[in-house]
Tab-separated table of C-alpha atoms in Angstrom:
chain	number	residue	atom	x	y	z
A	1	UNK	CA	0.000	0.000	0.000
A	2	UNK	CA	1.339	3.126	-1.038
A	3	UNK	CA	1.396	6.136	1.581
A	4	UNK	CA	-1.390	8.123	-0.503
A	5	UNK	CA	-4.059	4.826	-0.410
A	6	UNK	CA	-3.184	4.931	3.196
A	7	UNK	CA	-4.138	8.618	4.084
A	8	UNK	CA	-7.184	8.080	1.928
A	9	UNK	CA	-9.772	10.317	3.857
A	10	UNK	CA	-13.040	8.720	5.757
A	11	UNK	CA	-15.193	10.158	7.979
A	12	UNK	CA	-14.559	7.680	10.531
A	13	UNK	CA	-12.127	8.057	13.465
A	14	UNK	CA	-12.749	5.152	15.636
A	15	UNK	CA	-14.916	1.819	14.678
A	16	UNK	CA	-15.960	-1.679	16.172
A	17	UNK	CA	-15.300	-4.690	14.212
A	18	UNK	CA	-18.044	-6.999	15.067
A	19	UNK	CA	-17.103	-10.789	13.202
A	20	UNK	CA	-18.174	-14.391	14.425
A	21	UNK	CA	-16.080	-17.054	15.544
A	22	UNK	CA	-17.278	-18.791	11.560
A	23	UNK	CA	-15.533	-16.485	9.968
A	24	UNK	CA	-11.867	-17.917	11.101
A	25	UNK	CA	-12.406	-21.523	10.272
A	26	UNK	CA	-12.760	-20.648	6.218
A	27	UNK	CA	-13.684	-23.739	4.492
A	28	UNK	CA	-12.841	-26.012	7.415
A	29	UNK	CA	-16.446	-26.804	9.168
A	30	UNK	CA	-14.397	-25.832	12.314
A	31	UNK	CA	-11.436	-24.547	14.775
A	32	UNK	CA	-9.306	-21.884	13.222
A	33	UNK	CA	-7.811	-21.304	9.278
A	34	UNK	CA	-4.491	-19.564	9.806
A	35	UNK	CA	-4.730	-18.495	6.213
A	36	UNK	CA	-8.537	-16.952	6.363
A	37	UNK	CA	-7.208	-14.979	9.873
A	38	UNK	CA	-4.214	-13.622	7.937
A	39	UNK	CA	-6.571	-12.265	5.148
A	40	UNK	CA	-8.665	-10.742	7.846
A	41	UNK	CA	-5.555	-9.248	9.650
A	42	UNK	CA	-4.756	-7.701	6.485
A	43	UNK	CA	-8.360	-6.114	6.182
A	44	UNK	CA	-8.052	-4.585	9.983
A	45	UNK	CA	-4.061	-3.643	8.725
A	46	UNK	CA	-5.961	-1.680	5.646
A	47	UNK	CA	-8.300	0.103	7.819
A	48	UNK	CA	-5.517	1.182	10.633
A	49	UNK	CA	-3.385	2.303	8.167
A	50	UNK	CA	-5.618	5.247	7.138
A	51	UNK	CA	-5.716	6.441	10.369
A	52	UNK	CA	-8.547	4.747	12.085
A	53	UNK	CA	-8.166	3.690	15.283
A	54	UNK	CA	-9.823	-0.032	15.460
A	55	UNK	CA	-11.306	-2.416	17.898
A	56	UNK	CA	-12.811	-5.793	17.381
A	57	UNK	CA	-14.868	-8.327	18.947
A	58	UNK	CA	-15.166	-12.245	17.589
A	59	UNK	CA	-17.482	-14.511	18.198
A	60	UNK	CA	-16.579	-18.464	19.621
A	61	UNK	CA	-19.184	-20.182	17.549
A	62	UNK	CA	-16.856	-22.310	15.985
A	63	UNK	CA	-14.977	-23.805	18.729
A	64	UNK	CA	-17.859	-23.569	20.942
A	65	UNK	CA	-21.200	-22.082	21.030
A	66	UNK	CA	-22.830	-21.690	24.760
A	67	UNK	CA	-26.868	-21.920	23.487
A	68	UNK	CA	-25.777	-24.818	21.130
A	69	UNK	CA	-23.880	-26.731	24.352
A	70	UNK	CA	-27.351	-25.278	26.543
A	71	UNK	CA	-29.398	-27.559	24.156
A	72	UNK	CA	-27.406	-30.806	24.139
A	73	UNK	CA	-28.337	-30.761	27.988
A	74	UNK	CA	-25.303	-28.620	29.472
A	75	UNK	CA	-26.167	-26.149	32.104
A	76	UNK	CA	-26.578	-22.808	30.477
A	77	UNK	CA	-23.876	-20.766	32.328
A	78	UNK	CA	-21.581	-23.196	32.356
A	79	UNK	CA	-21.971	-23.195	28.631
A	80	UNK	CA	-21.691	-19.436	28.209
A	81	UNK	CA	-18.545	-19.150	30.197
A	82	UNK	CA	-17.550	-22.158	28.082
A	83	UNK	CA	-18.406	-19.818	24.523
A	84	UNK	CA	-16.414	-17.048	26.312
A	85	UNK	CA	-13.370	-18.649	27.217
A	86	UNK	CA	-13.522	-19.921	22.684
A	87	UNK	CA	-13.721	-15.665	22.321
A	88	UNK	CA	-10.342	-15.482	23.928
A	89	UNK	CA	-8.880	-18.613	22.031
A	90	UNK	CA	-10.098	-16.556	18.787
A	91	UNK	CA	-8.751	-13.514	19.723
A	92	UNK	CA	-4.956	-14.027	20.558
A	93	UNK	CA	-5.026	-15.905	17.631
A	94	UNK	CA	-6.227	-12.630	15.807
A	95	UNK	CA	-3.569	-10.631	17.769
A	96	UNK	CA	-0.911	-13.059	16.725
A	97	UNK	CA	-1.740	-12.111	12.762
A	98	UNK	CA	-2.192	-8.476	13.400
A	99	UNK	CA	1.535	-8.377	15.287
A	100	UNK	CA	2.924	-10.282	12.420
A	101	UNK	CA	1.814	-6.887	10.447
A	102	UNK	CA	3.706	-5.102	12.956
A	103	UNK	CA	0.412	-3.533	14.671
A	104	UNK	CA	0.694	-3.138	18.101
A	105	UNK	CA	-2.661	-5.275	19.152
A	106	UNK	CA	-4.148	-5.381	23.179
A	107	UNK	CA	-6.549	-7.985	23.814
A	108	UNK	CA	-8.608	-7.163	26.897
A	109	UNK	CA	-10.798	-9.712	28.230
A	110	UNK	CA	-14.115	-9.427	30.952
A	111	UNK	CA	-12.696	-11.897	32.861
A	112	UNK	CA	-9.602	-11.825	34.127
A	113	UNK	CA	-7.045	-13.956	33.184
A	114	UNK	CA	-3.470	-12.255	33.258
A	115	UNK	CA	-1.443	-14.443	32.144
A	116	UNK	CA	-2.756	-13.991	28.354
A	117	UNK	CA	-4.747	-10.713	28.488
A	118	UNK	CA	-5.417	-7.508	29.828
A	119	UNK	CA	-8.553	-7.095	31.919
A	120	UNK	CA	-11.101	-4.709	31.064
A	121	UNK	CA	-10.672	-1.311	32.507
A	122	UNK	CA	-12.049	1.176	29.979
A	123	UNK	CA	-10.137	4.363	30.960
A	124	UNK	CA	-6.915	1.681	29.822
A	125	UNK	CA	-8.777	1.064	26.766
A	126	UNK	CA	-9.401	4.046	25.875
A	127	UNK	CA	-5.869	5.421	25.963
A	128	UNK	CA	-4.369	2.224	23.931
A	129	UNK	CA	-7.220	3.354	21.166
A	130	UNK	CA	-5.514	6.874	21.287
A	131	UNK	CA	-1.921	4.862	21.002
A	132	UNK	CA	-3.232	4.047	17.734
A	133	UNK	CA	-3.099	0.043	19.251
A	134	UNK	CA	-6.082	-2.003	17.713
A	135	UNK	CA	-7.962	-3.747	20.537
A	136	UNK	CA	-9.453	-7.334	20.629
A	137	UNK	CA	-12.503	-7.581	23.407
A	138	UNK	CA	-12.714	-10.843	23.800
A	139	UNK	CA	-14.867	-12.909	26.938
A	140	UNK	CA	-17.994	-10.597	25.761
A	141	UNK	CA	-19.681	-8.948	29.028
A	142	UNK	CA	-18.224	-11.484	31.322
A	143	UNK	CA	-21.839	-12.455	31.729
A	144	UNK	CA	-23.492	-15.703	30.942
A	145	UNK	CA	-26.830	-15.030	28.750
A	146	UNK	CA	-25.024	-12.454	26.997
A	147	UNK	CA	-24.085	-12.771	23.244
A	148	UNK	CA	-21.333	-11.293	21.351
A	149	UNK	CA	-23.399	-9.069	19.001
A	150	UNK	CA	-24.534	-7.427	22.747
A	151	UNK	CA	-20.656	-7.458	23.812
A	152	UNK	CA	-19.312	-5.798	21.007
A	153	UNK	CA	-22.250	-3.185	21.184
A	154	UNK	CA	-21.302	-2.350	24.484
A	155	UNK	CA	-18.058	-1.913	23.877
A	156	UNK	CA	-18.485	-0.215	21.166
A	157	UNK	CA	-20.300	2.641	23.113
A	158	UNK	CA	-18.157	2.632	26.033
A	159	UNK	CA	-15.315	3.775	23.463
A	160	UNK	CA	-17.319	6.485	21.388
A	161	UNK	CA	-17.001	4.348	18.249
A	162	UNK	CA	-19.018	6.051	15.200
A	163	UNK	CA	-20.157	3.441	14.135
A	164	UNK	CA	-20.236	-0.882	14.641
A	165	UNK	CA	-19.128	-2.939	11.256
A	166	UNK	CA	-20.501	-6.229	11.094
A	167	UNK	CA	-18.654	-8.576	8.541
A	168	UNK	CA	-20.830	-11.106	7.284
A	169	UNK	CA	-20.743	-13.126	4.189
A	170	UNK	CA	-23.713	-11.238	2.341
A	171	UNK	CA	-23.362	-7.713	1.527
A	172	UNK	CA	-25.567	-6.524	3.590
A	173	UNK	CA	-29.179	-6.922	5.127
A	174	UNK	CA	-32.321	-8.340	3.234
A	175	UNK	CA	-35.273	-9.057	3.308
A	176	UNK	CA	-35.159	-13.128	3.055
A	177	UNK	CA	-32.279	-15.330	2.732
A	178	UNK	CA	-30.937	-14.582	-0.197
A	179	UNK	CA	-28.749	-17.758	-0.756
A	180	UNK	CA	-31.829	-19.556	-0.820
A	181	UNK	CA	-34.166	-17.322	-2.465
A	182	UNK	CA	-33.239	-15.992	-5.764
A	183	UNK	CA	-35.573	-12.567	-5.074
A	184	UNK	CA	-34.172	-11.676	-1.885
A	185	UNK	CA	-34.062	-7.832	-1.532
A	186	UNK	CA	-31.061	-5.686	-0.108
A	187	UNK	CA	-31.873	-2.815	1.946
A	188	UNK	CA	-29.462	0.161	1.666
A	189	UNK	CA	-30.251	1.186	4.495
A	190	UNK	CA	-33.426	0.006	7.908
A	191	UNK	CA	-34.401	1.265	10.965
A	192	UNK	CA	-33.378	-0.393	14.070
A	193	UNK	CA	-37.209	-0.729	14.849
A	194	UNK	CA	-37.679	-2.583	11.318
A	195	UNK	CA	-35.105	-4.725	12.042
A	196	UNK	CA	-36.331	-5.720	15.231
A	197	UNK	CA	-40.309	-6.365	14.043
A	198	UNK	CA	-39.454	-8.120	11.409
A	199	UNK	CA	-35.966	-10.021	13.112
A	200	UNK	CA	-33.995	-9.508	9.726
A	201	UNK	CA	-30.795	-11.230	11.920
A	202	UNK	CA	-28.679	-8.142	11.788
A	203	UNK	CA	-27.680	-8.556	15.056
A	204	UNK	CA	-29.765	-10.273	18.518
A	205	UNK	CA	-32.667	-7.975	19.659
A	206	UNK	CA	-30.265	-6.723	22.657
A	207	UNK	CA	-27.811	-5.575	20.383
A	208	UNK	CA	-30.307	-3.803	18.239
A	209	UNK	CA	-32.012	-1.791	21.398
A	210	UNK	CA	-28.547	-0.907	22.780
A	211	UNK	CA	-27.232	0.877	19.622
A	212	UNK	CA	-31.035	2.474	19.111
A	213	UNK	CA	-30.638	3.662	22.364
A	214	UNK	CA	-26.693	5.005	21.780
A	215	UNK	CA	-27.655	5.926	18.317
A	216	UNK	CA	-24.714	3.882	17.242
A	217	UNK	CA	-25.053	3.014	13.914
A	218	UNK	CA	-24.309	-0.440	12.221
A	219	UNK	CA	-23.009	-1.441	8.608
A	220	UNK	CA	-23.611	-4.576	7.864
A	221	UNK	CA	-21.232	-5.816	4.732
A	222	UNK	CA	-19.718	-8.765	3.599
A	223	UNK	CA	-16.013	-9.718	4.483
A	224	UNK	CA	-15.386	-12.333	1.955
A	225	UNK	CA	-15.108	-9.165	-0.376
A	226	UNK	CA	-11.493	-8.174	-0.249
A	227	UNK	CA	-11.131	-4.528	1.279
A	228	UNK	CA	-14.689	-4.076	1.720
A	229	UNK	CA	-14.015	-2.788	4.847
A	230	UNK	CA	-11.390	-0.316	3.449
A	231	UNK	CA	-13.542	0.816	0.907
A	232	UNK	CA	-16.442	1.158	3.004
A	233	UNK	CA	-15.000	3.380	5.193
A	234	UNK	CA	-13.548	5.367	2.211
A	235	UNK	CA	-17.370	6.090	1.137
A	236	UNK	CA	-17.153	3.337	-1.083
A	237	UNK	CA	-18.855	-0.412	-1.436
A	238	UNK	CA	-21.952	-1.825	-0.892
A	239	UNK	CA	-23.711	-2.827	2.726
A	240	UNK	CA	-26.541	-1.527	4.793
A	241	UNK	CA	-27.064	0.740	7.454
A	242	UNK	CA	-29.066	0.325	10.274
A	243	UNK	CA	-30.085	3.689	11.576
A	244	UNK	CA	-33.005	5.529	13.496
A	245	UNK	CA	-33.666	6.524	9.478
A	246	UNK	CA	-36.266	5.114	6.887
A	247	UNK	CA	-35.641	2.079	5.508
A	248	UNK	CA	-34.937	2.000	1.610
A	249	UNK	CA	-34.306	-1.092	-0.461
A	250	UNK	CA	-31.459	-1.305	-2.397
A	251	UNK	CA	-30.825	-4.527	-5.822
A	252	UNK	CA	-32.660	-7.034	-5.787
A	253	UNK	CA	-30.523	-10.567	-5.881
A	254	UNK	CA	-29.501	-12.036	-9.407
A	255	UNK	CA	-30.899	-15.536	-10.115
């Protein structure tokens, strides 16, 4: 990258990452794809070098999912601390590709566990953000019943991020499935209350109310497209917005 695609301007200054635990195993059906994290370090690497000061949460779904674990008979907190302690596993493996770019990562965890990570005190966060440091949340709110989506939402707020990315593997939100149905719909951009009535699966219902209530924005867009996230934050791209706004359709799918 070239030092003018790296000062390309954005209206951004400081963003949440929000990406599940699926997205690291690429093709595998499970655990972690060294080769699909180093292709997301080097979308985060894109993003920080323009400036923008980054922070990420992943999910655990695919080394272990606490609902899943809840329904094959496990007691449900167990479970979730179970899920939480995968989101650390995912995470210094994410910090481990991001140092091998030479960006100085943190990963800061809700429960404490020294040895590995930092704990979560947000002043400390805060000032690592400023260090230009990208940041890694992992153990999501250190509270059982709790999901990701709701962690990274939190965390996103506590830090004055503009705005929550959510890399998917569609570009964006729709109407219906649109790997299965041929005349799904993408919305450019939906209300947080349309999302929620309607449970288009942008994110879990406490996620949804949380940003509403922050008026935190989130862009949904795919991160199988290679530096979508870049180019989204350069104005450029397509996902959808979820705002307090109207909600406008965008293409429809091609057969």
């Amino acid at each position: 990258m070239t030092e003018t695609e790296a000062r390309t301007p954005t209206s951004y200054e400081r963003v949440m990452l929000k990406i599940s635990g699926e997205a690291l195993m690429g093709d595998q059906g499970y655990g972690l794809h060294p080769p699909t994290i180093a292709r997301i370090a080097d979308e985060v690497d894109s993003v920080h070098r323009m400036g923008v000061e980054v922070c990420m949460v992943i999910g655990g779904g695919n080394i272990f999912r606490g609902l899943q674990g809840s329904a094959q008979g496990m007691e449900r907190t167990t479970a979730d601390y179970m899920g939480m302690l995968a989101t650390v596993m995912n995470a210094l493996a994410m910090q481990s590709a991001l140092e091998a770019k030479g960006i100085h990562t943190r990963v800061i965890t809700a429960i404490r566990m020294d040895e590995v990570a930092e704990p979560y005190i947000r002043r400390r966060a805060v000032r690592h953000l400023e260090k230009k440091r990208v940041i890694i949340f992992a153990a999501g709110t250190g509270n059982p019943y709790f999901t990701t989506d709701t962690a990274a939402t939190l965390r996103a707020s506590e830090m004055n991020c503009q705005a929550i990315f959510k890399g998917t593997k569609v570009d964006g939100v729709y109407d219906k499935d649109p790997i299965r149905y041929p005349d799904a719909k993408r919305y450019d951009e939906v209300s947080y209350d349309e999302a929620l009535q309607k449970n288009l699966g942008v994110m879990d219902a406490s996620a949804i109310a949380l940003a509403r209530d922050n008026k935190l924005p989130i862009i949904v867009f795919s991160l199988d497209e290679p530096g979508g996230f870049r180019g989204i934050l350069s104005g450029q791209g397509t996902y959808t917005r979820v705002t307090d706004g109207v909600s406008r359709h965008g293409r429809e799918v091609k057969a």
